[in-house]
Amino acid sequence: MEDERDHDTISSSLPSLSKQLTGTTLGGSADVPVVDLSVSDEDFLLHEVVKASEEWGIFQVVNHGIPEELMRQLQVVGKQFFDLPEAEKEIVAKDGDFEGYKRKYLGGINNWDQHLFHRLSPPSIINYKYWPKNPLQYREVTEEYTKHIKRLTEKILGWLSKGLGLPREAFTQSIGGETSEYVLRVNFYPPTQDSELVIGAAAHSDMGAIALLLPNEVPGLQAFKDEQWLDLNYINSAVVVIIGDQLMRMTNGRFKNVLHRAKTDKKKLRISWPVFVAPRADMSVGPLPELTGDENPPKFETLIYNDYIDQKIKGWALEDLPVY
Ligand code: OGA
Ligand code: NI
């Protein structure tokens, strides 16, 4: 029984192939909510972020406090890394784990990306061998960005907690506080002639708690809502917030773990910089007791986060989706 429930829990958050195939109609207008974080009325802000998380599971934030210049620098060092000769990039290539540089496209029509993946925080789990040494400023810029992205993540998690009537620290603590894991992925999607066919990142929900994504100016990110794929508008200097599986599970399904994907562009290079925020691997994560009760019994099993990852990856393999 328990096994079955586990399986249901996880498969319900998986991209199903049929959804990917039938949901290809484009054209819905991009109504993904935009939240201005500079408003002084906190109650209004709580309401906005909670509503966006319940209805969409994805929203953009503006006036978020991350300096524009720093965002630009992060984009510059990322692009400089990918512009290096292949041999130079191979220095930080993956060697068995998920961290490192994933080389050039090797085949298939899904996941037409190269990427660079590495941990950012906490300091004790950082493997600097996967951080590029070239360009020289890579480390300094990335460390500075990490400080800001952590601050913003904690603010957003705080508003989401308070907005549900919980103490401000509830979600941050439930994923391990200072020990929760921040991981950066630089997605590099070269242009493709067959951009209608070639998917940059196949439909998926993010398995962690929340992700904060910085895109370049080339649109491509799409969210699945009401049986349609909707394009996200590019807003200069906005950060895209994506609710992942664990916030969906902790809220007993109240927040949506949005299904999303990335298209490629016919002519332009698309790059995105998501930072994934996840529970510490050994933490048990499930519906919070404060958000469940007789009227609202837990819909999801409490699982060690590491076990959740294993099961989700197994599910991906079953659906013949690439594992990354
Ligand atoms: C991801 C992702 C979307 C994008 O890396 O998990 O959803 O816009 N990327 O690159
Ligand atoms: Ni994603």
mmCIF file of N, CA and C in Angstrom, residues 24-157:
data_model
loop_
_atom_site.group_PDB
_atom_site.id
_atom_site.type_symbol
_atom_site.label_atom_id
_atom_site.label_comp_id
_atom_site.label_asym_id
_atom_site.label_seq_id
_atom_site.Cartn_x
_atom_site.Cartn_y
_atom_site.Cartn_z
ATOM 1 N N THR A 24 0.990 20.416 -27.436
ATOM 2 C CA THR A 24 1.928 21.218 -28.218
ATOM 3 C C THR A 24 1.311 22.472 -28.811
ATOM 4 N N THR A 25 -0.007 22.641 -28.647
ATOM 5 C CA THR A 25 -0.602 23.855 -29.200
ATOM 6 C C THR A 25 0.011 25.066 -28.525
ATOM 7 N N LEU A 26 0.466 25.952 -29.327
ATOM 8 C CA LEU A 26 1.054 27.160 -28.779
ATOM 9 C C LEU A 26 0.044 28.267 -28.917
ATOM 10 N N GLY A 27 0.359 29.376 -28.394
ATOM 11 C CA GLY A 27 -0.448 30.520 -28.754
ATOM 12 C C GLY A 27 -1.227 31.121 -27.615
ATOM 13 N N GLY A 28 -1.317 30.450 -26.486
ATOM 14 C CA GLY A 28 -1.979 31.091 -25.363
ATOM 15 C C GLY A 28 -1.203 32.353 -25.050
ATOM 16 N N SER A 29 -1.910 33.362 -24.597
ATOM 17 C CA SER A 29 -1.170 34.581 -24.290
ATOM 18 C C SER A 29 -0.402 34.358 -22.992
ATOM 19 N N ALA A 30 0.650 35.116 -22.824
ATOM 20 C CA ALA A 30 1.509 34.894 -21.668
ATOM 21 C C ALA A 30 0.999 35.686 -20.475
ATOM 22 N N ASP A 31 0.195 35.040 -19.680
ATOM 23 C CA ASP A 31 -0.378 35.710 -18.520
ATOM 24 C C ASP A 31 0.321 35.320 -17.233
ATOM 25 N N VAL A 32 1.487 34.731 -17.370
ATOM 26 C CA VAL A 32 2.202 34.317 -16.162
ATOM 27 C C VAL A 32 2.338 35.541 -15.255
ATOM 28 N N PRO A 33 1.917 35.410 -13.992
ATOM 29 C CA PRO A 33 1.887 36.594 -13.131
ATOM 30 C C PRO A 33 3.257 37.248 -12.946
ATOM 31 N N VAL A 34 3.225 38.564 -12.799
ATOM 32 C CA VAL A 34 4.440 39.331 -12.510
ATOM 33 C C VAL A 34 4.209 40.018 -11.165
ATOM 34 N N VAL A 35 5.121 39.805 -10.242
ATOM 35 C CA VAL A 35 4.944 40.389 -8.913
ATOM 36 C C VAL A 35 6.044 41.418 -8.662
ATOM 37 N N ASP A 36 5.613 42.617 -8.297
ATOM 38 C CA ASP A 36 6.558 43.695 -7.994
ATOM 39 C C ASP A 36 6.904 43.616 -6.508
ATOM 40 N N LEU A 37 8.144 43.295 -6.212
ATOM 41 C CA LEU A 37 8.516 43.073 -4.811
ATOM 42 C C LEU A 37 8.806 44.365 -4.059
ATOM 43 N N SER A 38 8.700 45.501 -4.759
ATOM 44 C CA SER A 38 9.026 46.750 -4.068
ATOM 45 C C SER A 38 7.812 47.371 -3.374
ATOM 46 N N VAL A 39 6.636 46.738 -3.509
ATOM 47 C CA VAL A 39 5.471 47.343 -2.852
ATOM 48 C C VAL A 39 5.633 47.269 -1.338
ATOM 49 N N SER A 40 5.135 48.296 -0.655
ATOM 50 C CA SER A 40 5.381 48.354 0.791
ATOM 51 C C SER A 40 4.319 47.597 1.591
ATOM 52 N N ASP A 41 3.211 47.291 0.949
ATOM 53 C CA ASP A 41 2.133 46.592 1.657
ATOM 54 C C ASP A 41 2.419 45.086 1.662
ATOM 55 N N GLU A 42 2.955 44.601 2.788
ATOM 56 C CA GLU A 42 3.373 43.198 2.815
ATOM 57 C C GLU A 42 2.201 42.229 2.661
ATOM 58 N N ASP A 43 1.060 42.583 3.224
ATOM 59 C CA ASP A 43 -0.100 41.676 3.106
ATOM 60 C C ASP A 43 -0.479 41.459 1.643
ATOM 61 N N PHE A 44 -0.377 42.542 0.881
ATOM 62 C CA PHE A 44 -0.684 42.457 -0.538
ATOM 63 C C PHE A 44 0.302 41.516 -1.234
ATOM 64 N N LEU A 45 1.577 41.669 -0.867
ATOM 65 C CA LEU A 45 2.632 40.851 -1.455
ATOM 66 C C LEU A 45 2.417 39.361 -1.143
ATOM 67 N N LEU A 46 2.098 39.078 0.122
ATOM 68 C CA LEU A 46 1.862 37.685 0.526
ATOM 69 C C LEU A 46 0.749 37.090 -0.321
ATOM 70 N N HIS A 47 -0.287 37.875 -0.468
ATOM 71 C CA HIS A 47 -1.440 37.421 -1.224
ATOM 72 C C HIS A 47 -1.054 37.135 -2.679
ATOM 73 N N GLU A 48 -0.270 38.036 -3.261
ATOM 74 C CA GLU A 48 0.134 37.877 -4.674
ATOM 75 C C GLU A 48 0.981 36.630 -4.897
ATOM 76 N N VAL A 49 1.981 36.425 -4.027
ATOM 77 C CA VAL A 49 2.872 35.277 -4.266
ATOM 78 C C VAL A 49 2.158 33.952 -3.978
ATOM 79 N N VAL A 50 1.274 33.970 -2.994
ATOM 80 C CA VAL A 50 0.533 32.734 -2.693
ATOM 81 C C VAL A 50 -0.416 32.405 -3.848
ATOM 82 N N LYS A 51 -1.115 33.419 -4.321
ATOM 83 C CA LYS A 51 -2.064 33.199 -5.418
ATOM 84 C C LYS A 51 -1.340 32.665 -6.665
ATOM 85 N N ALA A 52 -0.203 33.279 -6.971
ATOM 86 C CA ALA A 52 0.559 32.841 -8.150
ATOM 87 C C ALA A 52 1.034 31.398 -7.965
ATOM 88 N N SER A 53 1.407 31.028 -6.755
ATOM 89 C CA SER A 53 1.912 29.667 -6.506
ATOM 90 C C SER A 53 0.777 28.650 -6.557
ATOM 91 N N GLU A 54 -0.407 29.087 -6.124
ATOM 92 C CA GLU A 54 -1.559 28.169 -6.149
ATOM 93 C C GLU A 54 -2.095 27.975 -7.565
ATOM 94 N N GLU A 55 -2.191 29.081 -8.295
ATOM 95 C CA GLU A 55 -2.844 28.999 -9.602
ATOM 96 C C GLU A 55 -1.890 28.607 -10.723
ATOM 97 N N TRP A 56 -0.634 29.022 -10.580
ATOM 98 C CA TRP A 56 0.318 28.830 -11.675
ATOM 99 C C TRP A 56 1.509 27.940 -11.323
ATOM 100 N N GLY A 57 2.072 28.175 -10.149
ATOM 101 C CA GLY A 57 3.326 27.508 -9.813
ATOM 102 C C GLY A 57 4.515 28.141 -10.509
ATOM 103 N N ILE A 58 4.279 29.271 -11.155
ATOM 104 C CA ILE A 58 5.375 30.000 -11.805
ATOM 105 C C ILE A 58 4.991 31.463 -11.852
ATOM 106 N N PHE A 59 5.952 32.336 -11.594
ATOM 107 C CA PHE A 59 5.701 33.770 -11.712
ATOM 108 C C PHE A 59 7.033 34.482 -11.883
ATOM 109 N N GLN A 60 6.951 35.728 -12.321
ATOM 110 C CA GLN A 60 8.177 36.504 -12.456
ATOM 111 C C GLN A 60 8.187 37.562 -11.362
ATOM 112 N N VAL A 61 9.363 37.885 -10.868
ATOM 113 C CA VAL A 61 9.454 38.953 -9.879
ATOM 114 C C VAL A 61 10.337 40.078 -10.416
ATOM 115 N N VAL A 62 9.895 41.309 -10.161
ATOM 116 C CA VAL A 62 10.669 42.497 -10.555
ATOM 117 C C VAL A 62 10.932 43.337 -9.312
ATOM 118 N N ASN A 63 11.898 44.226 -9.399
ATOM 119 C CA ASN A 63 12.331 45.013 -8.230
ATOM 120 C C ASN A 63 12.663 44.097 -7.066
ATOM 121 N N HIS A 64 13.476 43.096 -7.362
ATOM 122 C CA HIS A 64 13.775 42.033 -6.391
ATOM 123 C C HIS A 64 15.035 42.293 -5.590
ATOM 124 N N GLY A 65 15.752 43.376 -5.931
ATOM 125 C CA GLY A 65 16.917 43.724 -5.118
ATOM 126 C C GLY A 65 18.243 43.161 -5.605
ATOM 127 N N ILE A 66 18.232 42.247 -6.586
ATOM 128 C CA ILE A 66 19.522 41.774 -7.114
ATOM 129 C C ILE A 66 20.026 42.835 -8.094
ATOM 130 N N PRO A 67 21.249 43.357 -7.875
ATOM 131 C CA PRO A 67 21.723 44.422 -8.755
ATOM 132 C C PRO A 67 21.762 43.975 -10.217
ATOM 133 N N GLU A 68 21.261 44.845 -11.082
ATOM 134 C CA GLU A 68 21.235 44.528 -12.519
ATOM 135 C C GLU A 68 22.619 44.237 -13.065
ATOM 136 N N GLU A 69 23.589 45.001 -12.560
ATOM 137 C CA GLU A 69 24.960 44.862 -13.035
ATOM 138 C C GLU A 69 25.498 43.449 -12.709
ATOM 139 N N LEU A 70 25.132 42.951 -11.547
ATOM 140 C CA LEU A 70 25.583 41.613 -11.151
ATOM 141 C C LEU A 70 24.933 40.539 -12.036
ATOM 142 N N MET A 71 23.662 40.736 -12.362
ATOM 143 C CA MET A 71 22.989 39.788 -13.246
ATOM 144 C C MET A 71 23.667 39.775 -14.614
ATOM 145 N N ARG A 72 24.034 40.982 -15.055
ATOM 146 C CA ARG A 72 24.688 41.082 -16.349
ATOM 147 C C ARG A 72 26.059 40.387 -16.311
ATOM 148 N N GLN A 73 26.770 40.570 -15.203
ATOM 149 C CA GLN A 73 28.091 39.933 -15.090
ATOM 150 C C GLN A 73 27.971 38.411 -15.080
ATOM 151 N N LEU A 74 26.942 37.907 -14.392
ATOM 152 C CA LEU A 74 26.744 36.456 -14.368
ATOM 153 C C LEU A 74 26.531 35.942 -15.791
ATOM 154 N N GLN A 75 25.765 36.728 -16.555
ATOM 155 C CA GLN A 75 25.500 36.327 -17.936
ATOM 156 C C GLN A 75 26.765 36.396 -18.783
ATOM 157 N N VAL A 76 27.580 37.393 -18.524
ATOM 158 C CA VAL A 76 28.818 37.532 -19.297
ATOM 159 C C VAL A 76 29.759 36.357 -19.012
ATOM 160 N N VAL A 77 29.987 36.035 -17.738
ATOM 161 C CA VAL A 77 30.956 34.958 -17.461
ATOM 162 C C VAL A 77 30.442 33.602 -17.945
ATOM 163 N N GLY A 78 29.139 33.415 -17.898
ATOM 164 C CA GLY A 78 28.559 32.157 -18.395
ATOM 165 C C GLY A 78 28.766 32.011 -19.891
ATOM 166 N N LYS A 79 28.488 33.094 -20.607
ATOM 167 C CA LYS A 79 28.648 33.083 -22.067
ATOM 168 C C LYS A 79 30.122 32.907 -22.428
ATOM 169 N N GLN A 80 30.988 33.593 -21.680
ATOM 170 C CA GLN A 80 32.430 33.453 -21.955
ATOM 171 C C GLN A 80 32.878 32.005 -21.773
ATOM 172 N N PHE A 81 32.355 31.347 -20.746
ATOM 173 C CA PHE A 81 32.728 29.942 -20.549
ATOM 174 C C PHE A 81 32.305 29.100 -21.762
ATOM 175 N N PHE A 82 31.052 29.249 -22.184
ATOM 176 C CA PHE A 82 30.577 28.400 -23.290
ATOM 177 C C PHE A 82 31.262 28.740 -24.613
ATOM 178 N N ASP A 83 31.789 29.952 -24.727
ATOM 179 C CA ASP A 83 32.502 30.320 -25.949
ATOM 180 C C ASP A 83 33.923 29.765 -26.013
ATOM 181 N N LEU A 84 34.375 29.157 -24.941
ATOM 182 C CA LEU A 84 35.738 28.601 -24.934
ATOM 183 C C LEU A 84 35.816 27.391 -25.858
ATOM 184 N N PRO A 85 37.026 27.052 -26.315
ATOM 185 C CA PRO A 85 37.182 25.824 -27.108
ATOM 186 C C PRO A 85 36.763 24.617 -26.268
ATOM 187 N N GLU A 86 36.258 23.600 -26.952
ATOM 188 C CA GLU A 86 35.735 22.420 -26.280
ATOM 189 C C GLU A 86 36.732 21.853 -25.241
ATOM 190 N N ALA A 87 38.003 21.788 -25.621
ATOM 191 C CA ALA A 87 39.009 21.185 -24.726
ATOM 192 C C ALA A 87 39.097 21.938 -23.400
ATOM 193 N N GLU A 88 38.923 23.232 -23.472
ATOM 194 C CA GLU A 88 39.002 24.057 -22.265
ATOM 195 C C GLU A 88 37.780 23.801 -21.362
ATOM 196 N N LYS A 89 36.631 23.600 -21.991
ATOM 197 C CA LYS A 89 35.418 23.323 -21.212
ATOM 198 C C LYS A 89 35.469 21.936 -20.588
ATOM 199 N N GLU A 90 36.126 21.030 -21.289
ATOM 200 C CA GLU A 90 36.221 19.646 -20.800
ATOM 201 C C GLU A 90 36.941 19.555 -19.451
ATOM 202 N N ILE A 91 37.694 20.591 -19.116
ATOM 203 C CA ILE A 91 38.402 20.580 -17.831
ATOM 204 C C ILE A 91 37.409 20.439 -16.672
ATOM 205 N N VAL A 92 36.210 20.985 -16.852
ATOM 206 C CA VAL A 92 35.209 20.855 -15.783
ATOM 207 C C VAL A 92 34.076 19.908 -16.207
ATOM 208 N N ALA A 93 34.404 18.968 -17.111
ATOM 209 C CA ALA A 93 33.364 18.044 -17.596
ATOM 210 C C ALA A 93 32.846 17.153 -16.474
ATOM 211 N N LYS A 94 31.624 16.671 -16.634
ATOM 212 C CA LYS A 94 31.057 15.713 -15.679
ATOM 213 C C LYS A 94 31.943 14.474 -15.655
ATOM 214 N N ASP A 95 32.085 13.885 -14.469
ATOM 215 C CA ASP A 95 32.786 12.606 -14.452
ATOM 216 C C ASP A 95 32.034 11.623 -13.572
ATOM 217 N N GLY A 96 30.762 11.511 -13.824
ATOM 218 C CA GLY A 96 29.988 10.487 -13.122
ATOM 219 C C GLY A 96 28.830 11.053 -12.317
ATOM 220 N N ASP A 97 28.999 12.249 -11.789
ATOM 221 C CA ASP A 97 27.954 12.845 -10.971
ATOM 222 C C ASP A 97 27.165 13.847 -11.839
ATOM 223 N N PHE A 98 26.196 14.506 -11.233
ATOM 224 C CA PHE A 98 25.425 15.457 -12.036
ATOM 225 C C PHE A 98 26.184 16.768 -12.236
ATOM 226 N N GLU A 99 27.176 17.032 -11.384
ATOM 227 C CA GLU A 99 27.890 18.297 -11.498
ATOM 228 C C GLU A 99 28.862 18.279 -12.669
ATOM 229 N N GLY A 100 29.081 19.460 -13.232
ATOM 230 C CA GLY A 100 30.073 19.590 -14.286
ATOM 231 C C GLY A 100 29.463 20.027 -15.607
ATOM 232 N N TYR A 101 30.301 20.039 -16.608
ATOM 233 C CA TYR A 101 29.917 20.505 -17.948
ATOM 234 C C TYR A 101 29.424 19.333 -18.780
ATOM 235 N N LYS A 102 28.231 19.481 -19.343
ATOM 236 C CA LYS A 102 27.713 18.461 -20.255
ATOM 237 C C LYS A 102 28.011 18.928 -21.671
ATOM 238 N N ARG A 103 28.778 18.093 -22.356
ATOM 239 C CA ARG A 103 29.302 18.521 -23.650
ATOM 240 C C ARG A 103 28.224 18.657 -24.714
ATOM 241 N N LYS A 104 28.730 18.868 -25.904
ATOM 242 C CA LYS A 104 27.872 19.105 -27.061
ATOM 243 C C LYS A 104 26.806 18.046 -27.243
ATOM 244 N N TYR A 105 25.778 18.492 -27.876
ATOM 245 C CA TYR A 105 24.636 17.682 -28.232
ATOM 246 C C TYR A 105 25.027 16.376 -28.935
ATOM 247 N N LEU A 106 24.440 15.267 -28.449
ATOM 248 C CA LEU A 106 24.878 13.987 -29.013
ATOM 249 C C LEU A 106 23.816 13.244 -29.825
ATOM 250 N N GLY A 107 22.572 13.652 -29.754
ATOM 251 C CA GLY A 107 21.552 12.956 -30.544
ATOM 252 C C GLY A 107 20.188 13.057 -29.904
ATOM 253 N N GLY A 108 19.154 12.694 -30.659
ATOM 254 C CA GLY A 108 17.799 12.769 -30.119
ATOM 255 C C GLY A 108 17.217 14.157 -30.346
ATOM 256 N N ILE A 109 15.929 14.277 -30.076
ATOM 257 C CA ILE A 109 15.334 15.592 -30.316
ATOM 258 C C ILE A 109 14.997 16.317 -29.023
ATOM 259 N N ASN A 110 15.090 15.636 -27.919
ATOM 260 C CA ASN A 110 14.807 16.307 -26.660
ATOM 261 C C ASN A 110 16.102 16.740 -25.998
ATOM 262 N N ASN A 111 15.979 17.750 -25.198
ATOM 263 C CA ASN A 111 17.121 18.193 -24.409
ATOM 264 C C ASN A 111 18.338 18.541 -25.246
ATOM 265 N N TRP A 112 18.103 19.458 -26.110
ATOM 266 C CA TRP A 112 19.118 19.990 -27.018
ATOM 267 C C TRP A 112 19.967 21.005 -26.263
ATOM 268 N N ASP A 113 20.512 20.617 -25.193
ATOM 269 C CA ASP A 113 21.271 21.627 -24.454
ATOM 270 C C ASP A 113 22.669 21.156 -24.119
ATOM 271 N N GLN A 114 23.510 22.132 -23.921
ATOM 272 C CA GLN A 114 24.759 21.878 -23.207
ATOM 273 C C GLN A 114 24.515 22.559 -21.880
ATOM 274 N N HIS A 115 25.128 22.091 -20.848
ATOM 275 C CA HIS A 115 24.962 22.844 -19.616
ATOM 276 C C HIS A 115 26.162 22.719 -18.695
ATOM 277 N N LEU A 116 26.145 23.596 -17.723
ATOM 278 C CA LEU A 116 27.141 23.558 -16.665
ATOM 279 C C LEU A 116 26.338 23.528 -15.377
ATOM 280 N N PHE A 117 26.679 22.587 -14.523
ATOM 281 C CA PHE A 117 25.875 22.339 -13.329
ATOM 282 C C PHE A 117 26.832 22.316 -12.145
ATOM 283 N N HIS A 118 26.606 23.106 -11.132
ATOM 284 C CA HIS A 118 27.435 22.928 -9.926
ATOM 285 C C HIS A 118 26.760 23.507 -8.696
ATOM 286 N N ARG A 119 27.173 22.986 -7.560
ATOM 287 C CA ARG A 119 26.587 23.447 -6.310
ATOM 288 C C ARG A 119 27.108 24.833 -5.944
ATOM 289 N N LEU A 120 26.272 25.558 -5.218
ATOM 290 C CA LEU A 120 26.620 26.915 -4.786
ATOM 291 C C LEU A 120 26.702 27.047 -3.271
ATOM 292 N N SER A 121 25.874 26.259 -2.582
ATOM 293 C CA SER A 121 25.758 26.420 -1.137
ATOM 294 C C SER A 121 25.053 25.186 -0.560
ATOM 295 N N PRO A 122 25.336 24.785 0.678
ATOM 296 C CA PRO A 122 26.252 25.395 1.638
ATOM 297 C C PRO A 122 27.707 25.147 1.247
ATOM 298 N N PRO A 123 28.617 25.966 1.792
ATOM 299 C CA PRO A 123 30.024 25.870 1.407
ATOM 300 C C PRO A 123 30.589 24.457 1.560
ATOM 301 N N SER A 124 30.120 23.706 2.541
ATOM 302 C CA SER A 124 30.685 22.371 2.797
ATOM 303 C C SER A 124 30.444 21.379 1.660
ATOM 304 N N ILE A 125 29.493 21.651 0.765
ATOM 305 C CA ILE A 125 29.240 20.672 -0.308
ATOM 306 C C ILE A 125 29.694 21.171 -1.689
ATOM 307 N N ILE A 126 30.361 22.311 -1.694
ATOM 308 C CA ILE A 126 30.813 22.847 -2.988
ATOM 309 C C ILE A 126 32.019 22.060 -3.509
ATOM 310 N N ASN A 127 31.964 21.678 -4.780
ATOM 311 C CA ASN A 127 33.115 21.059 -5.449
ATOM 312 C C ASN A 127 33.671 22.069 -6.442
ATOM 313 N N TYR A 128 34.704 22.774 -6.010
ATOM 314 C CA TYR A 128 35.218 23.826 -6.894
ATOM 315 C C TYR A 128 35.829 23.270 -8.178
ATOM 316 N N LYS A 129 36.066 21.968 -8.199
ATOM 317 C CA LYS A 129 36.644 21.425 -9.433
ATOM 318 C C LYS A 129 35.659 21.542 -10.617
ATOM 319 N N TYR A 130 34.394 21.738 -10.301
ATOM 320 C CA TYR A 130 33.417 21.917 -11.389
ATOM 321 C C TYR A 130 33.144 23.385 -11.704
ATOM 322 N N TRP A 131 33.774 24.288 -10.970
ATOM 323 C CA TRP A 131 33.598 25.710 -11.262
ATOM 324 C C TRP A 131 34.688 26.121 -12.257
ATOM 325 N N PRO A 132 34.305 26.696 -13.387
ATOM 326 C CA PRO A 132 35.320 27.112 -14.359
ATOM 327 C C PRO A 132 36.358 28.066 -13.748
ATOM 328 N N LYS A 133 37.603 27.886 -14.139
ATOM 329 C CA LYS A 133 38.668 28.827 -13.728
ATOM 330 C C LYS A 133 38.811 29.906 -14.808
ATOM 331 N N ASN A 134 38.259 29.604 -15.946
ATOM 332 C CA ASN A 134 38.278 30.523 -17.071
ATOM 333 C C ASN A 134 36.823 30.754 -17.485
ATOM 334 N N PRO A 135 36.323 31.974 -17.518
ATOM 335 C CA PRO A 135 36.999 33.237 -17.247
ATOM 336 C C PRO A 135 37.368 33.419 -15.773
ATOM 337 N N LEU A 136 38.361 34.218 -15.574
ATOM 338 C CA LEU A 136 38.907 34.436 -14.234
ATOM 339 C C LEU A 136 37.892 34.929 -13.212
ATOM 340 N N GLN A 137 36.958 35.754 -13.681
ATOM 341 C CA GLN A 137 35.990 36.360 -12.738
ATOM 342 C C GLN A 137 34.853 35.399 -12.395
ATOM 343 N N TYR A 138 34.849 34.207 -12.998
ATOM 344 C CA TYR A 138 33.687 33.328 -12.826
ATOM 345 C C TYR A 138 33.349 33.114 -11.348
ATOM 346 N N ARG A 139 34.376 32.767 -10.574
ATOM 347 C CA ARG A 139 34.105 32.421 -9.177
ATOM 348 C C ARG A 139 33.594 33.610 -8.363
ATOM 349 N N GLU A 140 34.246 34.734 -8.524
ATOM 350 C CA GLU A 140 33.866 35.906 -7.738
ATOM 351 C C GLU A 140 32.427 36.336 -8.061
ATOM 352 N N VAL A 141 32.120 36.374 -9.343
ATOM 353 C CA VAL A 141 30.775 36.801 -9.758
ATOM 354 C C VAL A 141 29.735 35.802 -9.244
ATOM 355 N N THR A 142 30.044 34.524 -9.369
ATOM 356 C CA THR A 142 29.077 33.497 -8.977
ATOM 357 C C THR A 142 28.862 33.497 -7.463
ATOM 358 N N GLU A 143 29.942 33.733 -6.718
ATOM 359 C CA GLU A 143 29.783 33.793 -5.258
ATOM 360 C C GLU A 143 28.937 34.992 -4.843
ATOM 361 N N GLU A 144 29.133 36.091 -5.511
ATOM 362 C CA GLU A 144 28.353 37.285 -5.195
ATOM 363 C C GLU A 144 26.870 37.046 -5.554
ATOM 364 N N TYR A 145 26.657 36.437 -6.699
ATOM 365 C CA TYR A 145 25.275 36.138 -7.124
ATOM 366 C C TYR A 145 24.608 35.181 -6.132
ATOM 367 N N THR A 146 25.379 34.226 -5.642
ATOM 368 C CA THR A 146 24.836 33.261 -4.674
ATOM 369 C C THR A 146 24.292 33.962 -3.432
ATOM 370 N N LYS A 147 25.050 34.942 -2.931
ATOM 371 C CA LYS A 147 24.603 35.681 -1.736
ATOM 372 C C LYS A 147 23.236 36.308 -1.999
ATOM 373 N N HIS A 148 23.131 36.938 -3.163
ATOM 374 C CA HIS A 148 21.885 37.643 -3.474
ATOM 375 C C HIS A 148 20.732 36.675 -3.721
ATOM 376 N N ILE A 149 21.016 35.582 -4.407
ATOM 377 C CA ILE A 149 19.933 34.662 -4.755
ATOM 378 C C ILE A 149 19.433 33.950 -3.483
ATOM 379 N N LYS A 150 20.353 33.723 -2.538
ATOM 380 C CA LYS A 150 19.925 33.115 -1.260
ATOM 381 C C LYS A 150 19.012 34.063 -0.494
ATOM 382 N N ARG A 151 19.422 35.315 -0.476
ATOM 383 C CA ARG A 151 18.617 36.307 0.239
ATOM 384 C C ARG A 151 17.215 36.393 -0.380
ATOM 385 N N LEU A 152 17.166 36.439 -1.708
ATOM 386 C CA LEU A 152 15.871 36.557 -2.387
ATOM 387 C C LEU A 152 15.028 35.292 -2.168
ATOM 388 N N THR A 153 15.666 34.136 -2.240
ATOM 389 C CA THR A 153 14.933 32.880 -2.033
ATOM 390 C C THR A 153 14.319 32.856 -0.632
ATOM 391 N N GLU A 154 15.126 33.252 0.356
ATOM 392 C CA GLU A 154 14.615 33.225 1.732
ATOM 393 C C GLU A 154 13.459 34.201 1.904
ATOM 394 N N LYS A 155 13.557 35.334 1.241
ATOM 395 C CA LYS A 155 12.448 36.301 1.318
ATOM 396 C C LYS A 155 11.180 35.689 0.725
ATOM 397 N N ILE A 156 11.321 35.101 -0.449
ATOM 398 C CA ILE A 156 10.134 34.547 -1.122
ATOM 399 C C ILE A 156 9.561 33.392 -0.308
ATOM 400 N N LEU A 157 10.433 32.514 0.192
ATOM 401 C CA LEU A 157 9.924 31.399 1.012
ATOM 402 C C LEU A 157 9.243 31.943 2.267
#
